[in-house]
Coordinates of C-alpha atoms and ligand atoms in Angstrom, one line a residue:
X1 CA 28.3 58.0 -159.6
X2 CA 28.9 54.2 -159.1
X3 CA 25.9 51.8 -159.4
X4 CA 25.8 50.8 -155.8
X5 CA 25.9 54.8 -154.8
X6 CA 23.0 55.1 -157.6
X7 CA 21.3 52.5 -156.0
X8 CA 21.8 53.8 -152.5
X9 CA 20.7 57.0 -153.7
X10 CA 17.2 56.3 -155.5
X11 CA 15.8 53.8 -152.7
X12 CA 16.4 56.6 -149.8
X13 CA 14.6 59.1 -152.8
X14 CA 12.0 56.3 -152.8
X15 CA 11.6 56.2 -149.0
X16 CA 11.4 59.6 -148.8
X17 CA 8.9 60.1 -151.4
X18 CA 6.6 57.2 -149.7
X19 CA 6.4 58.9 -146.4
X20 CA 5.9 62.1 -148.1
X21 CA 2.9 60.3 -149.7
X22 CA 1.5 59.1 -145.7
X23 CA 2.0 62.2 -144.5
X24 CA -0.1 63.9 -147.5
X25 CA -2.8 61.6 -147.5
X26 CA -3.1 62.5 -143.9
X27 CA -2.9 65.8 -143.9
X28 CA -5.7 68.1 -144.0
X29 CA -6.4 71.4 -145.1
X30 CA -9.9 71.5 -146.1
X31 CA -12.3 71.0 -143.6
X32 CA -13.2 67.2 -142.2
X33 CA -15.9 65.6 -140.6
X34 CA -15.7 65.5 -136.8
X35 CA -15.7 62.0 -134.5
X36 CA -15.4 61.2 -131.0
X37 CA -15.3 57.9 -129.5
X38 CA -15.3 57.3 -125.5
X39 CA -14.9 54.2 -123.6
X40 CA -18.5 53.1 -122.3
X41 CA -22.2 53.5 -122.7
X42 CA -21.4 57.0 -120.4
X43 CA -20.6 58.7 -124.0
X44 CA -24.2 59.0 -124.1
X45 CA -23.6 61.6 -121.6
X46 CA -20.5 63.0 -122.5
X47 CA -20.1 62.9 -126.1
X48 CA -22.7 65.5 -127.2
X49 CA -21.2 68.0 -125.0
X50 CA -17.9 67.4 -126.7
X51 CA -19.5 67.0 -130.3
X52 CA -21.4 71.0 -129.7
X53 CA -17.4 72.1 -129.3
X54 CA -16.5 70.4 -132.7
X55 CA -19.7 71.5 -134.3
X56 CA -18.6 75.1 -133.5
X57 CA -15.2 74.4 -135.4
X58 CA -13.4 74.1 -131.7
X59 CA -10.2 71.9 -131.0
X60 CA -10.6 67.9 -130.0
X61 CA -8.8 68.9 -126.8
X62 CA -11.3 71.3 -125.7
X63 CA -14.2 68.9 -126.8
X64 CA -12.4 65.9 -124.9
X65 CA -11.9 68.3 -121.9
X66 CA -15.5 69.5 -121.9
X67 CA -17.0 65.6 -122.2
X68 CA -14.9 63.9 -119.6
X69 CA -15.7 66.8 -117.2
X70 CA -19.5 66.0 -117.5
X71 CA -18.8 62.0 -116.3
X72 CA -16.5 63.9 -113.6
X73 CA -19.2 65.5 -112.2
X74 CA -21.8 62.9 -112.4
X75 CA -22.0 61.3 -108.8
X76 CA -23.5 57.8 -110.2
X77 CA -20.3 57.1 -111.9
X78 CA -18.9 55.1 -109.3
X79 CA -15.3 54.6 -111.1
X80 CA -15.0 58.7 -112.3
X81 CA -15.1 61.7 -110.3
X82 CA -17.3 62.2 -107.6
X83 CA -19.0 59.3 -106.2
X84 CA -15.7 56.9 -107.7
X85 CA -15.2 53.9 -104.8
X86 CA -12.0 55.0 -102.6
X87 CA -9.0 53.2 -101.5
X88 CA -8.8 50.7 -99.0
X89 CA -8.4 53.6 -96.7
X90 CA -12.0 55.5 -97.3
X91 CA -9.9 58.2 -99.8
X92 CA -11.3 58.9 -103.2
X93 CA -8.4 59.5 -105.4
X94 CA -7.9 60.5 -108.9
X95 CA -6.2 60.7 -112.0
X96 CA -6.4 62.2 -115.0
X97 CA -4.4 63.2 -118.0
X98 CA -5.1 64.8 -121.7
X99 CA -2.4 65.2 -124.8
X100 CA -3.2 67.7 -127.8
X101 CA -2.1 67.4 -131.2
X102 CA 1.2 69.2 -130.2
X103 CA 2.2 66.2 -128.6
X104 CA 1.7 68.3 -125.3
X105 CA 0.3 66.9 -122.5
X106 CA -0.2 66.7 -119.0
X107 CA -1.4 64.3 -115.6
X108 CA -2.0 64.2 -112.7
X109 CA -1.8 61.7 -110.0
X110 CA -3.4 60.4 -106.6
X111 CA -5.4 64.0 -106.4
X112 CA -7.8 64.5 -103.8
X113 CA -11.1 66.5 -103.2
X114 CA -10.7 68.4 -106.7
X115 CA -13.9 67.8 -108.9
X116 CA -11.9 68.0 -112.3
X117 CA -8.7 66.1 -112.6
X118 CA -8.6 66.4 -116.2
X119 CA -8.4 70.2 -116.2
X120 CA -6.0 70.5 -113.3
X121 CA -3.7 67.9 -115.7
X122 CA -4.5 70.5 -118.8
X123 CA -3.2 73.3 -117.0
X124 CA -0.4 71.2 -115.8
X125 CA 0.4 71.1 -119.4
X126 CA -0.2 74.2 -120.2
X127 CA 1.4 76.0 -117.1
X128 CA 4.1 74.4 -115.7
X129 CA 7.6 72.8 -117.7
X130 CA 6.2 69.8 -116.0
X131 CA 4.1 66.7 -117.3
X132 CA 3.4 64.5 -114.1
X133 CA 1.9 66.1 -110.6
X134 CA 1.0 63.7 -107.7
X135 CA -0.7 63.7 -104.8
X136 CA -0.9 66.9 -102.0
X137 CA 2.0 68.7 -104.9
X138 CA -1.2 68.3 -107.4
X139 CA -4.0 69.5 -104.9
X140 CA -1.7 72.8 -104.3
X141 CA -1.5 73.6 -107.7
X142 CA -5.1 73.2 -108.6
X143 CA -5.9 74.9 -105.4
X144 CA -3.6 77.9 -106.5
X145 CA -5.2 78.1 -110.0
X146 CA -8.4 78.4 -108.9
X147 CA -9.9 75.0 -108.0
X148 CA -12.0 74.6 -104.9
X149 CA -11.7 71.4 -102.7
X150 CA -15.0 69.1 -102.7
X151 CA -15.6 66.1 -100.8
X152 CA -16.1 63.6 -103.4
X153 CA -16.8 60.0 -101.1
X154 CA -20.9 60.1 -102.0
X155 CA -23.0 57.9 -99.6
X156 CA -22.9 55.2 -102.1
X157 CA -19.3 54.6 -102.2
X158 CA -18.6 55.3 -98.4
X159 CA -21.4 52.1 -98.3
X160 CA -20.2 50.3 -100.6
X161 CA -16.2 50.5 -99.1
X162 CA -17.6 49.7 -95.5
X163 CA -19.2 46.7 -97.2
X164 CA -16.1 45.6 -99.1
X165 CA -13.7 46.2 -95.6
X166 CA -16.3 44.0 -94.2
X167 CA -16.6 41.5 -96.4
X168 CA -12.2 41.3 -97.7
X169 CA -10.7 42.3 -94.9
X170 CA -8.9 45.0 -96.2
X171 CA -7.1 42.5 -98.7
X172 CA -7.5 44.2 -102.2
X173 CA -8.5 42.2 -104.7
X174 CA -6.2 40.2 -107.1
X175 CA -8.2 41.7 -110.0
X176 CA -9.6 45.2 -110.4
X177 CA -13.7 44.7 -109.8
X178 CA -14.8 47.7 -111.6
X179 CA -13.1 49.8 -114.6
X180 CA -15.4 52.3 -116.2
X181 CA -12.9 54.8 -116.7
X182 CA -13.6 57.6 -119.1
X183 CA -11.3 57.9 -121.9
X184 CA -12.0 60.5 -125.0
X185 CA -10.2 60.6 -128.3
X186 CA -11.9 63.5 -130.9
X187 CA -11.0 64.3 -134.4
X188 CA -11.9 67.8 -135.4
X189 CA -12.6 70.4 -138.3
X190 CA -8.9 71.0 -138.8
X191 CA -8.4 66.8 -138.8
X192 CA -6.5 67.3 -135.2
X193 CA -6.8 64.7 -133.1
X194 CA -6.4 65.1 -128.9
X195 CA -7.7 63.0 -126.1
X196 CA -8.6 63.0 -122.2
X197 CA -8.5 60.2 -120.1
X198 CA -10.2 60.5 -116.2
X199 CA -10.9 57.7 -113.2
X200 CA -10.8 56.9 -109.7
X201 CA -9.0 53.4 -110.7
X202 CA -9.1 50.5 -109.0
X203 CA -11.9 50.2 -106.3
X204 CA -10.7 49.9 -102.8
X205 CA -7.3 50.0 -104.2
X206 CA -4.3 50.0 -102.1
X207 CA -3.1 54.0 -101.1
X208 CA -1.5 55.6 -103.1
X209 CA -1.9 53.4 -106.3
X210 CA -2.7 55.1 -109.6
X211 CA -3.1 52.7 -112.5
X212 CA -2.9 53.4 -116.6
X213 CA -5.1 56.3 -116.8
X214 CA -2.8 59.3 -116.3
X215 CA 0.1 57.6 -118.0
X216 CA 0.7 59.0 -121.2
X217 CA 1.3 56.3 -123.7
X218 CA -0.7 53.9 -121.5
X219 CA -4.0 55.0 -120.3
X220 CA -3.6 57.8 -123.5
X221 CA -1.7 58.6 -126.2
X222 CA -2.2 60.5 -129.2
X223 CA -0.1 61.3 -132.7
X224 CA -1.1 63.7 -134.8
X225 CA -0.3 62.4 -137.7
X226 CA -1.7 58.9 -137.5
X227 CA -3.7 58.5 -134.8
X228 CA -4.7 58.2 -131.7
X229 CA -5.4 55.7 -128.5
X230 CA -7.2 55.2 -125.4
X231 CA -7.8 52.7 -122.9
X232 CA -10.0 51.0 -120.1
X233 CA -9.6 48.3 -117.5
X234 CA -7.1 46.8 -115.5
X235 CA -4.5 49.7 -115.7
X236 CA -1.4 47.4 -114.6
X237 CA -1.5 45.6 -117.8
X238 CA -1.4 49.0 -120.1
X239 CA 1.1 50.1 -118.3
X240 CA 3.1 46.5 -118.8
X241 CA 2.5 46.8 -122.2
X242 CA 2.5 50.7 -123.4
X243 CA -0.6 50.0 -124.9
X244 CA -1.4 53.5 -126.2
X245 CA 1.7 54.0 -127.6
X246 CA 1.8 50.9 -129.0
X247 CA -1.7 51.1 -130.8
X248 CA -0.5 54.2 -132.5
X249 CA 2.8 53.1 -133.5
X250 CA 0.9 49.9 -135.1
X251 CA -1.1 52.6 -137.2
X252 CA 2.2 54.6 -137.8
X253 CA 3.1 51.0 -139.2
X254 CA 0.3 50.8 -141.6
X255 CA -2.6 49.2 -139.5
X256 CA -5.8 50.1 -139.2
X257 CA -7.2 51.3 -135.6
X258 CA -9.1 48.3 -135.7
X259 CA -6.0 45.7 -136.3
X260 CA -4.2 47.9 -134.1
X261 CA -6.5 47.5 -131.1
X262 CA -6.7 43.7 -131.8
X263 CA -2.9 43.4 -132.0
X264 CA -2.3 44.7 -128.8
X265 CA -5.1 42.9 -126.8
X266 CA -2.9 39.6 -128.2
X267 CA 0.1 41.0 -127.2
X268 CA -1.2 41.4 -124.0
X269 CA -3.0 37.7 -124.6
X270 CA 0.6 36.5 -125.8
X271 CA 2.9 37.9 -123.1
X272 CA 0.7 37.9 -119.8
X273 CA -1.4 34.3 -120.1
X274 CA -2.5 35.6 -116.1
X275 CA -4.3 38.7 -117.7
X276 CA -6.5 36.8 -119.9
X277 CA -9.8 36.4 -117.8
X278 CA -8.9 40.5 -117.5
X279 CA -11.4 43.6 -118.9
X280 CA -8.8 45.2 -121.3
X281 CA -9.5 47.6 -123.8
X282 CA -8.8 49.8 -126.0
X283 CA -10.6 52.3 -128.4
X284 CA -8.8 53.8 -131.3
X285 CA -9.0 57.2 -133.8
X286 CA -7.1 57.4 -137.2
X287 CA -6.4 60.6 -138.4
X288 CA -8.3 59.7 -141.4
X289 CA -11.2 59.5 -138.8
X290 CA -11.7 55.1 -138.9
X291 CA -11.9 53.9 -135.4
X292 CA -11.4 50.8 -133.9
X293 CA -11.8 48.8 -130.3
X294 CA -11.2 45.3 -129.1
X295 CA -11.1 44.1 -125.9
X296 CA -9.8 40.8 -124.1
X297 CA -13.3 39.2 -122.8
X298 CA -17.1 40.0 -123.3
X299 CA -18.9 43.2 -122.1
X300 CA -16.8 46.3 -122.9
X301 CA -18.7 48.7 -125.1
X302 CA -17.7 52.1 -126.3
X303 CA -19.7 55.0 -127.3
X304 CA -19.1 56.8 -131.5
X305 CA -20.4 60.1 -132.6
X306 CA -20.3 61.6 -135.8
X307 CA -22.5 64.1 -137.5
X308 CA -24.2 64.4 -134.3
X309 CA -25.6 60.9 -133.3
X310 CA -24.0 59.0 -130.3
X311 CA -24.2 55.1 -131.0
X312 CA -23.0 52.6 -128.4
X313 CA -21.7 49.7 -129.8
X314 CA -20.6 46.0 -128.5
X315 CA -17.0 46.1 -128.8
X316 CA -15.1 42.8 -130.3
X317 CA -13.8 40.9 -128.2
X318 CA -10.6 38.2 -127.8
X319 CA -11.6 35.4 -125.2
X320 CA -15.2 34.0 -126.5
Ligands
LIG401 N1 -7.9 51.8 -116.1 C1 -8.0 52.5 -114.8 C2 -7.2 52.0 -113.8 O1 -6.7 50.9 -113.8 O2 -6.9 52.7 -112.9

């Protein structure tokens, strides 16, 4: 063998040998201690509902499932669910996605009058060949799996749309005016990691518009084997950016979810200077169960559980 060869040879060993390393000292076969993290104080809510599902040894997905369903259902969530604002038009629509540590997942798009996006886009995953189903296609299918149609426009947001047509003229506005959407990543027994992502978007958005929240790799993303991401606020930009994705390839690279987070708030800082008065966040899991959030400007917090207690905490933030 020549020394060049040799050389060749023992650096591609090395290489392989270091990622053999990452992988090990991320991969679990004893038992590990649970964690979800969900945008907003509304973890309060949702995350002990999702923790009782890890406590009882079950998969992240069906603990993320379970805990974005309950801020689904709750009608004073005005940006999730029933009682989100509508569109410009008076419609509430929805969208919602989840991915499992398969690297499965599954979305749905501009859905009306069904109560739970987020399980209609589990069993799009886990019943059709398909990822993506929008509008009156993703109302059928939830409609032929067993999902009853609900009028979800409560009082309050029928009000507070006849106010805004009032008041704007029917001109959306240039940035979104409320972004509370729920997004859950969870850690469990087995050290999987999953996540569910659920809103009604943009208030008073034009028809039709879905933001970052069903995307995969925007509003959601998740690897198994080093972490995963979600996000909240103004959707366009995630979507400009691939944040998810991004935040989890930046752990695949090494970071931390914390410098990860804070990496792609300045990317987003760096490329888009109009985004920087903004609400853009994002929350992150490691698979060795750190997390980490950041957003662009003051006021986003994000709800933590682990061993059973829910904390919210004042995320970091970029602009101060
Ligand atoms: N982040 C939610 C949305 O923009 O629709």
């Amino acid at each position: 063998m020549n020394r060049r060869k040799f050389i060749q040879q023992t650096l591609a060993a090395g290489a392989a040998l270091s990622v053999a390393n990452k992988l090990k000292a991320v991969s679990y076969t004893d038992t590990v201690n649970p964690v979800i993290i969900t945008t907003w104080n509304s973890g309060l809510k949702s995350n002990p509902v999702g923790w009782q599902v890890l406590a009882d040894g079950g998969r992240a997905l069906d603990a993320c499932e379970a805990g974005v369903k309950i801020v689904e259902a709750d009608p004073t969530d005005t940006s999730v669910g029933i009682g989100g604002f509508p569109d410009r038009d008076g419609h509430v629509t929805l969208d919602a996605c989840v991915m499992d540590e398969f690297g499965n997942c599954g979305s749905v798009v501009f859905i009306e009058d069904i109560l739970h996006p987020v399980s209609v886009a589990r069993l799009v995953m886990e019943k059709t060949p398909h990822v993506f189903l929008a509008g009156s296609g993703a109302q059928q299918f939830a409609l032929e799996n067993g999902f009853k149609k609900e009028n979800l426009l409560t009082d309050n947001a029928r009000n507070a749309w006849l106010k805004w047509k009032e008041e704007k003229n029917y001109i959306p506005s240039e940035h979104a005016p409320n972004h509370d959407t729920i997004g859950m990543i969870a850690l469990d027994k087995k050290g999987n990691l999953s996540g569910a992502c659920s809103t009604s978007g943009w208030a008073f958005k034009v028809r039709g518009r879905f933001g970052d929240s069903p995307v995969i790799g925007a509003g959601l993303f998740v690897d198994n084997e080093y972490g995963a991401a979600t996000a909240t606020g103004l959707g366009e930009v995630m979507i400009k950016i691939c944040g998810t994705h991004l935040i989890c390839e930046f752990m695949r690279m090494g970071q931390s979810p914390q410098q990860a987070c804070q990496n792609a708030v300045k990317r987003v800082y760096d490329k888009f200077p109009n985004y920087r008065k903004d609400q853009i966040c994002f929350i992150a899991l490691g698979k060795d169960g750190r997390h980490g959030a950041y957003s662009m400007t003051k006021g986003f917090q994000y709800t933590i559980t682990k061993e059973g207690e829910s904390v919210v905490i004042d995320s970091d933030y970029l602009v101060k």
